[in-house]
Amino acid sequence: MSDGETTSNSGDGQRKVFVKTYGCQMNVYDSQRMADALARDGFVETDAPDNADMVLLNTCHIREKAAEKVYSEIGRLRQLRDRRRKGGADMMIGVAGCVAQAEGREMIARAPAVDFVIGPTTYHRLPDVVARARGGEKVVETEFAVEDKFEHLPRQQARRVQRRGVAAFLTVQEGCDKFCTFCVVPYTRGAEVSRPVAQIVEEARRLVGAGVREITLLGQNVNAWHGEGADGRSWGLGELLHELAGIEGLARLRYTTSHPRDMDDALIAAHRDLDVLMPYLHLPVQAGSDRVLKAMNRRHTADDYRRLVDRIRAARPDIALSGDFIVGFPGETDDDFEDTMRLVRDVTYAQAFSFKYSPRPATPGADMAGHVDEQVKSERLARLQALLAEQQAGFMQQLVGKEVSVLLEKPGREPGQLVGRSPFLQPVICDETVGKIGDIATVRIGRASANSLISEPMQRRRHAA
Ligand code: SAM
Ligand code: SF4
């Protein structure tokens, strides 16, 4: 069955699937690819569970209570299904993502309403899993797949790509071999795997052919990506970005998330040499104390990170830096935390994410001595977030009065507005007369709010995309 064909069981001629995505961009991409796989089976996407023939929860396990949230959601869905059954309809419940991977068969035992559980490396088997579940089997598909899932997932259809907008994600790397002691990813996503160059370039061309202007390459450790290039040499992400930059019609490239140890010279040079590579880099450091970094198994020091940032800024002075921070890792003292504050002051971030340490089952951090009191974690997080917010506001303010290019992505909240992104990733609210969706408009920033920039209506200019 081809994309968009339907089979009937919902009364209006279409089987509907509601996919609920938790967590990171990689899950957003996975949800899209699962929806593509289900489209071949006649499912169309719906934006509410109430009228869905199938609800698929694409879960995240990165921090605490993730599994509990999923079980509560399943409880609500079971009640919804009971109501649908009274009306003569039905609803299948599937759980995907990292909670599915971590819980496996346990999930069916604890929540018998679940029809199937599928882990992140086996999404290409989704149609088969659904067919077996429809036959009454409780399916658990959480073995790490040996075959290449991307080889077997259906290609993205132009119509579906267009519906998703002009900025797209493209996963190039999955899994992680780094084993930071706080993190579940190596256990839920498995070992590091890089997609081959040809497969990535083909997918990028398809996206651009369907109207995509900006591609963000994704990976748990995207800059650990490596593959054999067209010249037979082993390529890193820098070389891959050069290859993709040659795709006609592609206006912007980004990548996330990077590990400091994998920022090699070629990747740093790409920030200097490639105009399409946007001046934004998410480069998590997690902590500013060498003792804590060692306990986290990050395998670099705070000064290594400072020097790396200097090299990146030498290559691309206007780059907007973003990061991730964890406060209250086991054994973190007041002095260790002050080291984190000092690092943040030294580096200056345009934007950042910060979290209280959350012990994850089966990770070494969970069994370490010296767990930090919740109250102390909250106080440290509040101080760190205040500093990061101040830096973010400073970054936004220095753009006021300047001209920036904006990729126009969608209508704004108010009539007459369009919203796009600056090169530095902030949302920019523009007057709709600056261009149409998919254009790159140059606008002057009139003012900044906490999280977005507002363009100056009187001094706009427009140029063709
Ligand atoms: N691979 C990326 C790196 O090494 O920086 C991070 C990927 S992880 C999915 C995203 C972020 O979640 C991490 O950078 C970290 O700040 C946060 N995180 C992961 N495990 C955590 C935990 N146990 N408690 C709190 N935050 C956590
Ligand atoms: Fe998790 Fe560390 Fe791997 Fe990032 S590098 S995914 S934080 S184990």
Short mmCIF file of C-alpha atoms and ligand atoms in Angstrom, two decimals:
data_model
loop_
_atom_site.label_atom_id
_atom_site.label_comp_id
_atom_site.label_asym_id
_atom_site.label_seq_id
_atom_site.Cartn_x
_atom_site.Cartn_y
_atom_site.Cartn_z
CA MET A 1 0.00 0.00 0.00
CA SER A 2 1.39 3.42 -0.89
CA ASP A 3 1.62 6.53 1.26
CA GLY A 4 -1.77 7.96 2.14
CA GLU A 5 -3.87 4.98 1.04
CA THR A 6 -6.35 4.08 3.70
CA THR A 7 -8.34 1.20 5.04
CA SER A 8 -11.55 1.73 6.89
CA ASN A 9 -12.43 1.04 10.47
CA SER A 10 -13.10 4.43 12.00
CA GLY A 11 -16.38 5.25 10.35
CA ASP A 12 -15.03 7.96 8.04
CA GLY A 13 -12.90 5.70 5.87
CA GLN A 14 -9.53 6.23 7.53
CA ARG A 15 -7.55 4.52 10.24
CA LYS A 16 -6.08 7.20 12.44
CA VAL A 17 -2.93 7.18 14.52
CA PHE A 18 -2.08 9.69 17.24
CA VAL A 19 1.64 9.81 17.98
CA LYS A 20 2.60 11.53 21.23
CA THR A 21 6.26 12.49 21.44
CA TYR A 22 8.19 13.03 24.65
CA GLY A 23 11.79 14.25 24.95
CA CYS A 24 14.40 15.30 22.44
CA GLN A 25 14.53 16.14 18.73
CA MET A 26 15.66 12.60 17.98
CA ASN A 27 12.29 11.40 19.21
CA VAL A 28 10.54 14.00 17.03
CA TYR A 29 12.38 12.61 14.00
CA ASP A 30 11.65 9.00 15.05
CA SER A 31 7.95 9.81 15.46
CA GLN A 32 7.87 11.18 11.93
CA ARG A 33 9.56 8.08 10.55
CA MET A 34 7.16 5.79 12.48
CA ALA A 35 4.21 7.77 11.11
CA ASP A 36 5.71 7.30 7.61
CA ALA A 37 5.96 3.54 8.19
CA LEU A 38 2.35 3.41 9.42
CA ALA A 39 1.15 5.51 6.47
CA ARG A 40 2.15 2.64 4.21
CA ASP A 41 -0.23 0.53 6.28
CA GLY A 42 -3.08 2.96 5.69
CA PHE A 43 -2.85 5.07 8.85
CA VAL A 44 -3.27 8.84 8.71
CA GLU A 45 -2.06 11.05 11.54
CA THR A 46 -4.51 12.77 13.84
CA ASP A 47 -3.73 15.42 16.44
CA ALA A 48 -5.89 14.08 19.28
CA PRO A 49 -6.23 10.65 20.90
CA ASP A 50 -10.05 10.81 21.13
CA ASN A 51 -10.69 9.72 17.56
CA ALA A 52 -7.57 7.57 17.12
CA ASP A 53 -7.59 3.90 16.15
CA MET A 54 -4.06 3.70 17.47
CA VAL A 55 -2.15 5.75 20.03
CA LEU A 56 1.61 5.47 19.94
CA LEU A 57 3.58 6.96 22.85
CA ASN A 58 7.17 7.76 21.86
CA THR A 59 8.76 7.99 25.27
CA CYS A 60 11.88 9.49 26.88
CA HIS A 61 13.76 8.01 29.83
CA ILE A 62 16.42 10.64 30.40
CA ARG A 63 15.19 11.91 33.76
CA GLU A 64 13.21 10.59 36.71
CA LYS A 65 9.48 9.91 36.73
CA ALA A 66 9.55 9.34 32.96
CA ALA A 67 8.27 5.78 33.33
CA GLU A 68 5.66 6.83 35.91
CA LYS A 69 4.34 9.52 33.54
CA VAL A 70 4.02 6.94 30.78
CA TYR A 71 2.11 4.53 33.03
CA SER A 72 -0.30 7.32 34.06
CA GLU A 73 -0.84 8.19 30.40
CA ILE A 74 -1.55 4.54 29.61
CA GLY A 75 -4.14 4.55 32.43
CA ARG A 76 -5.91 7.52 30.82
CA LEU A 77 -5.75 5.88 27.40
CA ARG A 78 -7.24 2.66 28.76
CA GLN A 79 -10.28 4.62 29.98
CA LEU A 80 -10.55 6.32 26.61
CA ARG A 81 -10.40 2.95 24.89
CA ASP A 82 -13.14 1.59 27.17
CA ARG A 83 -15.35 4.51 26.14
CA ARG A 84 -14.56 3.94 22.46
CA ARG A 85 -15.38 0.25 22.80
CA LYS A 86 -18.81 1.10 24.24
CA GLY A 87 -19.41 3.09 21.06
CA GLY A 88 -18.38 0.14 18.87
CA ALA A 89 -14.88 1.39 18.00
CA ASP A 90 -11.51 0.25 19.31
CA MET A 91 -8.05 1.64 19.97
CA MET A 92 -4.66 0.00 19.91
CA ILE A 93 -2.04 1.26 22.41
CA GLY A 94 1.65 1.05 21.54
CA VAL A 95 4.69 2.28 23.46
CA ALA A 96 7.93 3.18 21.68
CA GLY A 97 11.11 5.03 22.68
CA CYS A 98 13.52 4.71 25.56
CA VAL A 99 11.02 3.83 28.31
CA ALA A 100 9.78 1.01 26.06
CA GLN A 101 13.37 -0.17 25.61
CA ALA A 102 14.12 0.01 29.34
CA GLU A 103 10.88 -1.62 30.55
CA GLY A 104 10.42 -4.26 27.83
CA ARG A 105 8.15 -7.13 28.84
CA GLU A 106 7.70 -5.59 32.30
CA MET A 107 5.54 -2.94 30.65
CA ILE A 108 2.97 -5.48 29.41
CA ALA A 109 2.93 -7.13 32.86
CA ARG A 110 2.33 -3.81 34.61
CA ALA A 111 0.00 -2.30 32.01
CA PRO A 112 -1.88 -5.08 30.20
CA ALA A 113 -3.78 -2.43 28.19
CA VAL A 114 -0.61 -1.99 26.12
CA ASP A 115 -0.77 -3.95 22.85
CA PHE A 116 2.86 -3.61 21.81
CA VAL A 117 6.20 -2.31 23.05
CA ILE A 118 8.87 -1.35 20.52
CA GLY A 119 12.42 -0.09 21.13
CA PRO A 120 14.17 2.68 19.15
CA THR A 121 16.37 0.42 17.02
CA THR A 122 13.47 -1.61 15.59
CA TYR A 123 11.03 0.96 14.18
CA HIS A 124 11.32 -0.50 10.69
CA ARG A 125 9.54 -3.56 12.09
CA LEU A 126 6.55 -1.47 13.19
CA PRO A 127 4.09 -2.62 10.48
CA ASP A 128 4.85 -6.26 11.32
CA VAL A 129 4.54 -5.56 15.05
CA VAL A 130 1.16 -3.86 14.51
CA ALA A 131 -0.08 -6.77 12.38
CA ARG A 132 0.88 -9.26 15.09
CA ALA A 133 -0.73 -7.12 17.78
CA ARG A 134 -3.93 -6.91 15.73
CA GLY A 135 -3.93 -10.70 15.69
CA GLY A 136 -4.12 -10.64 19.50
CA GLU A 137 -0.44 -11.13 20.36
CA LYS A 138 1.13 -8.89 23.04
CA VAL A 139 4.29 -7.95 21.15
CA VAL A 140 7.57 -6.89 22.78
CA GLU A 141 10.18 -5.87 20.18
CA THR A 142 13.14 -4.59 22.18
CA GLU A 143 16.08 -6.68 20.98
CA PHE A 144 18.71 -4.36 19.50
CA ALA A 145 18.29 -4.74 15.74
CA VAL A 146 21.28 -5.93 13.78
CA GLU A 147 19.96 -4.87 10.38
CA ASP A 148 20.03 -1.17 9.51
CA LYS A 149 16.69 0.31 10.49
CA PHE A 150 17.17 3.29 8.16
CA GLU A 151 17.72 0.94 5.22
CA HIS A 152 14.30 -0.57 5.88
CA LEU A 153 12.21 2.44 6.87
CA PRO A 154 10.14 3.83 3.99
CA ARG A 155 11.48 6.92 2.23
CA GLN A 156 9.84 10.17 3.25
CA GLN A 157 7.14 11.19 0.80
CA ALA A 158 7.21 14.77 -0.51
CA ARG A 159 3.65 15.53 0.61
CA ARG A 160 4.39 14.45 4.17
CA VAL A 161 7.67 16.41 4.25
CA GLN A 162 5.86 19.55 3.02
CA ARG A 163 3.27 19.25 5.77
CA ARG A 164 6.07 19.21 8.36
CA GLY A 165 7.53 22.52 7.30
CA VAL A 166 10.65 24.08 5.80
CA ALA A 167 13.01 23.12 8.64
CA ALA A 168 13.62 19.38 9.01
CA PHE A 169 15.54 16.97 11.21
CA LEU A 170 17.74 14.23 9.81
CA THR A 171 19.23 11.64 12.16
CA VAL A 172 22.76 10.71 11.06
CA GLN A 173 23.99 8.94 14.17
CA GLU A 174 22.41 6.97 16.97
CA GLY A 175 23.47 5.46 20.26
CA CYS A 176 26.41 6.24 22.48
CA ASP A 177 29.63 4.55 23.61
CA LYS A 178 30.67 7.25 26.09
CA PHE A 179 28.93 5.96 29.22
CA CYS A 180 28.73 9.15 31.24
CA THR A 181 27.89 7.86 34.71
CA PHE A 182 24.60 9.81 34.98
CA CYS A 183 23.14 8.81 31.61
CA VAL A 184 20.80 6.03 30.43
CA VAL A 185 21.32 6.64 26.71
CA PRO A 186 24.00 3.96 26.14
CA TYR A 187 21.61 1.43 27.69
CA THR A 188 18.40 2.49 25.92
CA ARG A 189 19.78 3.51 22.50
CA GLY A 190 22.61 1.00 22.32
CA ALA A 191 26.07 1.33 20.77
CA GLU A 192 27.10 4.19 18.50
CA VAL A 193 26.01 3.70 14.89
CA SER A 194 26.65 6.14 12.01
CA ARG A 195 24.50 6.16 8.89
CA PRO A 196 26.42 5.89 5.61
CA VAL A 197 27.18 9.07 3.64
CA ALA A 198 25.16 8.06 0.56
CA GLN A 199 22.05 7.34 2.64
CA ILE A 200 22.28 10.70 4.41
CA VAL A 201 22.89 12.66 1.21
CA GLU A 202 19.98 10.91 -0.50
CA GLU A 203 17.62 11.74 2.36
CA ALA A 204 18.85 15.36 2.47
CA ARG A 205 18.28 15.74 -1.30
CA ARG A 206 14.76 14.37 -0.95
CA LEU A 207 14.00 16.80 1.86
CA VAL A 208 15.32 19.75 -0.14
CA GLY A 209 13.50 18.53 -3.24
CA ALA A 210 10.27 18.66 -1.22
CA GLY A 211 10.89 22.27 -0.19
CA VAL A 212 12.98 21.98 2.98
CA ARG A 213 15.39 24.95 3.40
CA GLU A 214 17.07 24.05 6.67
CA ILE A 215 18.30 20.66 7.89
CA THR A 216 19.42 19.88 11.43
CA LEU A 217 21.56 16.76 11.60
CA LEU A 218 20.79 14.79 14.73
CA GLY A 219 22.63 12.30 16.89
CA GLN A 220 23.04 11.51 20.57
CA ASN A 221 26.68 12.32 19.80
CA VAL A 222 26.28 13.81 16.38
CA ASN A 223 29.91 14.89 16.09
CA ALA A 224 31.07 11.30 16.70
CA TRP A 225 29.53 10.56 13.28
CA HIS A 226 31.99 8.98 10.85
CA GLY A 227 31.68 7.22 7.54
CA GLU A 228 33.42 6.36 4.33
CA GLY A 229 33.39 9.33 2.00
CA ALA A 230 33.06 9.46 -1.79
CA ASP A 231 36.87 9.72 -1.94
CA GLY A 232 37.29 6.45 -0.03
CA ARG A 233 38.65 8.21 3.05
CA SER A 234 37.09 8.11 6.49
CA TRP A 235 35.01 11.25 6.92
CA GLY A 236 33.99 13.03 10.09
CA LEU A 237 31.07 15.40 10.54
CA GLY A 238 33.05 18.35 9.11
CA GLU A 239 33.47 16.58 5.77
CA LEU A 240 29.84 15.47 5.79
CA LEU A 241 28.72 19.08 6.30
CA HIS A 242 30.86 20.14 3.32
CA GLU A 243 29.18 17.48 1.17
CA LEU A 244 25.66 18.51 2.25
CA ALA A 245 26.45 22.20 1.80
CA GLY A 246 26.71 21.47 -1.94
CA ILE A 247 23.02 20.53 -2.23
CA GLU A 248 21.36 23.21 -4.31
CA GLY A 249 18.44 24.87 -2.56
CA LEU A 250 19.63 23.99 0.94
CA ALA A 251 20.00 27.33 2.73
CA ARG A 252 20.89 26.33 6.26
CA LEU A 253 22.58 23.48 8.11
CA ARG A 254 22.77 22.79 11.84
CA TYR A 255 23.73 19.81 13.97
CA THR A 256 23.05 18.68 17.53
CA THR A 257 24.08 17.34 20.11
CA SER A 258 27.86 17.46 20.26
CA HIS A 259 30.31 16.07 22.79
CA PRO A 260 33.33 18.30 23.52
CA ARG A 261 35.76 15.43 22.91
CA ASP A 262 34.52 14.94 19.35
CA MET A 263 34.93 18.56 18.17
CA ASP A 264 37.79 17.94 15.72
CA ASP A 265 39.71 20.49 13.62
CA ALA A 266 37.73 19.78 10.44
CA LEU A 267 34.43 20.42 12.22
CA ILE A 268 35.68 23.65 13.78
CA ALA A 269 37.00 24.76 10.37
CA ALA A 270 33.59 24.04 8.82
CA HIS A 271 32.18 26.79 11.05
CA ARG A 272 34.70 29.18 9.48
CA ASP A 273 34.33 27.98 5.88
CA LEU A 274 30.67 27.12 5.31
CA ASP A 275 28.17 29.96 5.00
CA VAL A 276 25.24 27.56 5.19
CA LEU A 277 26.41 26.22 8.55
CA MET A 278 24.59 28.37 11.07
CA PRO A 279 26.58 30.08 13.84
CA TYR A 280 25.01 28.10 16.66
CA LEU A 281 26.52 25.23 18.62
CA HIS A 282 25.02 23.12 21.37
CA LEU A 283 28.05 21.89 23.28
CA PRO A 284 27.10 20.47 26.69
CA VAL A 285 29.72 20.59 29.44
CA GLN A 286 27.49 19.43 32.35
CA ALA A 287 29.73 20.81 35.13
CA GLY A 288 32.64 23.15 35.75
CA SER A 289 34.48 21.16 38.42
CA ASP A 290 37.19 18.75 37.27
CA ARG A 291 36.41 16.43 40.18
CA VAL A 292 32.74 16.22 39.14
CA LEU A 293 33.61 15.92 35.45
CA LYS A 294 35.85 12.97 36.30
CA ALA A 295 33.13 11.33 38.41
CA MET A 296 30.74 11.87 35.49
CA ASN A 297 33.27 10.14 33.16
CA ARG A 298 33.19 13.09 30.76
CA ARG A 299 36.90 12.59 30.02
CA HIS A 300 37.82 16.26 29.72
CA THR A 301 38.55 19.05 32.18
CA ALA A 302 36.89 22.44 32.54
CA ASP A 303 39.97 24.10 31.04
CA ASP A 304 39.93 21.68 28.07
CA TYR A 305 36.41 22.97 27.45
CA ARG A 306 37.45 26.64 27.83
CA ARG A 307 40.29 26.13 25.33
CA LEU A 308 37.93 24.37 22.93
CA VAL A 309 35.48 27.27 23.10
CA ASP A 310 38.35 29.67 22.36
CA ARG A 311 39.27 27.67 19.24
CA ILE A 312 35.66 27.59 18.06
CA ARG A 313 35.28 31.33 18.62
CA ALA A 314 38.52 31.99 16.77
CA ALA A 315 37.01 30.17 13.77
CA ARG A 316 33.55 31.75 14.07
CA PRO A 317 33.57 34.78 16.39
CA ASP A 318 29.81 35.39 16.35
CA ILE A 319 28.86 31.79 17.21
CA ALA A 320 26.00 31.42 19.72
CA LEU A 321 26.92 28.79 22.28
CA SER A 322 24.41 26.61 24.03
CA GLY A 323 24.96 23.94 26.68
CA ASP A 324 23.53 21.43 29.13
CA PHE A 325 24.26 21.48 32.88
CA ILE A 326 23.56 19.06 35.68
CA VAL A 327 23.59 20.35 39.25
CA GLY A 328 23.81 18.14 42.34
CA PHE A 329 25.66 15.17 40.86
CA PRO A 330 26.64 12.83 43.75
CA GLY A 331 29.53 14.34 45.72
CA GLU A 332 29.10 17.87 44.28
CA THR A 333 30.17 20.34 46.97
CA ASP A 334 29.44 24.07 47.21
CA ASP A 335 32.94 24.70 45.80
CA ASP A 336 32.31 22.35 42.87
CA PHE A 337 29.11 24.20 42.11
CA GLU A 338 30.93 27.55 42.26
CA ASP A 339 33.31 26.11 39.62
CA THR A 340 30.29 25.57 37.36
CA MET A 341 29.16 29.16 37.92
CA ARG A 342 32.69 30.36 37.11
CA LEU A 343 32.79 28.34 33.89
CA VAL A 344 29.43 29.78 32.82
CA ARG A 345 30.71 33.31 33.50
CA ASP A 346 33.90 32.60 31.53
CA VAL A 347 32.16 31.07 28.50
CA THR A 348 28.95 33.14 28.26
CA TYR A 349 26.07 31.20 26.72
CA ALA A 350 23.43 32.46 24.31
CA GLN A 351 21.08 29.82 25.65
CA ALA A 352 21.30 26.69 27.82
CA PHE A 353 19.43 23.83 29.47
CA SER A 354 20.03 22.96 33.12
CA PHE A 355 18.75 20.11 35.24
CA LYS A 356 18.89 18.71 38.75
CA TYR A 357 20.72 15.40 38.77
CA SER A 358 18.20 12.59 38.58
CA PRO A 359 19.45 9.09 39.48
CA ARG A 360 18.73 6.67 36.64
CA PRO A 361 18.38 2.95 37.34
CA ALA A 362 21.40 0.83 36.33
CA THR A 363 23.71 3.83 35.78
CA PRO A 364 26.88 4.06 37.94
CA GLY A 365 25.90 7.50 39.27
CA ALA A 366 22.81 6.09 40.97
CA ASP A 367 25.01 3.90 43.22
CA MET A 368 27.58 6.58 44.07
CA ALA A 369 27.99 7.93 47.58
CA GLY A 370 27.17 11.53 48.47
CA HIS A 371 23.74 12.10 46.92
CA VAL A 372 22.93 15.78 47.24
CA ASP A 373 19.91 16.95 49.18
CA GLU A 374 16.95 17.96 46.94
CA GLN A 375 16.70 21.36 48.60
CA VAL A 376 20.37 22.06 47.88
CA LYS A 377 19.92 20.92 44.26
CA SER A 378 16.95 23.28 43.87
CA GLU A 379 18.88 26.24 45.29
CA ARG A 380 21.87 25.58 43.03
CA LEU A 381 19.64 25.17 39.99
CA ALA A 382 17.86 28.46 40.72
CA ARG A 383 21.19 30.32 40.95
CA LEU A 384 22.54 28.72 37.77
CA GLN A 385 19.33 29.39 35.86
CA ALA A 386 19.31 33.03 36.95
CA LEU A 387 22.84 33.46 35.58
CA LEU A 388 22.00 31.64 32.33
CA ALA A 389 18.83 33.73 31.91
CA GLU A 390 20.86 36.90 32.37
CA GLN A 391 23.34 35.75 29.71
CA GLN A 392 20.50 34.79 27.34
CA ALA A 393 18.90 38.22 27.79
CA GLY A 394 22.27 39.84 27.10
CA PHE A 395 22.69 37.86 23.89
CA MET A 396 19.20 38.80 22.69
CA GLN A 397 19.68 42.47 23.60
CA GLN A 398 22.88 42.83 21.60
CA LEU A 399 20.88 41.84 18.49
CA VAL A 400 18.45 44.75 18.94
CA GLY A 401 19.05 47.31 16.19
CA LYS A 402 20.96 44.78 14.05
CA GLU A 403 19.89 43.16 10.80
CA VAL A 404 19.52 39.38 10.89
CA SER A 405 18.47 36.83 8.30
CA VAL A 406 15.35 34.88 9.18
CA LEU A 407 14.11 31.63 7.68
CA LEU A 408 10.34 32.17 7.66
CA GLU A 409 8.75 28.98 9.01
CA LYS A 410 5.09 29.48 9.94
CA PRO A 411 2.30 31.97 10.63
CA GLY A 412 2.63 33.82 13.94
CA ARG A 413 0.08 33.91 16.74
CA GLU A 414 -1.36 37.24 15.64
CA PRO A 415 -2.84 37.81 12.18
CA GLY A 416 -0.34 39.43 9.83
CA GLN A 417 2.68 37.81 11.49
CA LEU A 418 5.18 35.21 10.35
CA VAL A 419 7.62 33.46 12.67
CA GLY A 420 11.04 32.24 11.68
CA ARG A 421 14.44 31.57 13.21
CA SER A 422 17.54 33.73 13.34
CA PRO A 423 20.90 32.14 12.44
CA PHE A 424 21.42 31.87 16.22
CA LEU A 425 18.18 29.84 16.58
CA GLN A 426 15.97 32.38 18.36
CA PRO A 427 12.40 32.67 17.09
CA VAL A 428 11.91 35.98 15.27
CA ILE A 429 8.43 37.47 14.90
CA CYS A 430 8.10 39.35 11.61
CA ASP A 431 5.50 41.23 9.65
CA GLU A 432 4.03 38.93 6.96
CA THR A 433 5.01 41.39 4.25
CA VAL A 434 8.71 40.49 4.63
CA GLY A 435 8.26 37.33 2.58
CA LYS A 436 6.55 33.98 2.41
CA ILE A 437 7.15 30.74 4.28
CA GLY A 438 10.44 29.22 3.07
CA ASP A 439 12.00 32.59 2.22
CA ILE A 440 15.04 33.94 3.98
CA ALA A 441 14.20 37.54 4.86
CA THR A 442 16.57 40.11 6.29
CA VAL A 443 14.95 42.09 9.07
CA ARG A 444 16.13 44.59 11.65
CA ILE A 445 15.48 43.55 15.23
CA GLY A 446 13.32 46.10 17.04
CA ARG A 447 13.17 44.51 20.49
CA ALA A 448 13.71 41.30 22.40
CA SER A 449 11.40 39.46 24.79
CA ALA A 450 12.61 36.65 27.09
CA ASN A 451 12.58 34.00 24.37
CA SER A 452 12.01 35.73 21.03
CA LEU A 453 13.09 38.63 18.89
CA ILE A 454 10.62 41.03 17.34
CA SER A 455 11.53 42.61 14.03
CA GLU A 456 11.18 46.32 13.38
CA PRO A 457 8.23 46.70 10.99
CA MET A 458 9.35 49.93 9.37
CA GLN A 459 12.87 48.96 8.43
CA ARG A 460 12.36 45.59 6.89
CA ARG A 461 13.93 44.50 3.67
CA ARG A 462 13.21 41.48 1.61
CA HIS A 463 15.34 39.43 -0.69
CA ALA A 464 14.55 36.36 -2.71
CA ALA A 465 15.11 32.96 -1.11
N1 SAM B 1 25.02 13.39 24.31
C1 SAM B 1 24.83 14.65 24.90
C2 SAM B 1 26.09 15.05 25.67
O1 SAM B 1 26.93 14.23 25.94
O2 SAM B 1 26.19 16.18 26.06
C3 SAM B 1 23.63 14.67 25.85
C4 SAM B 1 22.44 13.91 25.55
S1 SAM B 1 21.30 13.77 26.88
C5 SAM B 1 20.04 13.04 25.93
C6 SAM B 1 20.67 15.41 27.12
C7 SAM B 1 20.99 16.02 28.47
O3 SAM B 1 20.20 15.46 29.48
C8 SAM B 1 22.41 15.83 28.95
O4 SAM B 1 23.31 16.69 28.32
C9 SAM B 1 22.29 16.09 30.42
O5 SAM B 1 22.49 17.44 30.74
C10 SAM B 1 20.84 15.69 30.72
N2 SAM B 1 20.82 14.46 31.52
C11 SAM B 1 21.14 13.22 31.12
N3 SAM B 1 21.04 12.35 32.14
C12 SAM B 1 20.63 13.07 33.22
C13 SAM B 1 20.36 12.74 34.58
N4 SAM B 1 20.50 11.50 35.03
N5 SAM B 1 19.96 13.75 35.40
C14 SAM B 1 19.82 15.01 34.94
N6 SAM B 1 20.06 15.38 33.68
C15 SAM B 1 20.47 14.42 32.83
FE1 SF4 B 2 24.64 10.34 27.61
FE2 SF4 B 2 27.20 10.99 27.90
FE3 SF4 B 2 26.42 9.57 25.78
FE4 SF4 B 2 25.74 12.16 26.00
S1 SF4 B 2 27.82 11.33 25.80
S2 SF4 B 2 24.39 10.46 25.41
S3 SF4 B 2 25.43 12.36 28.18
S4 SF4 B 2 26.39 8.89 27.90
#
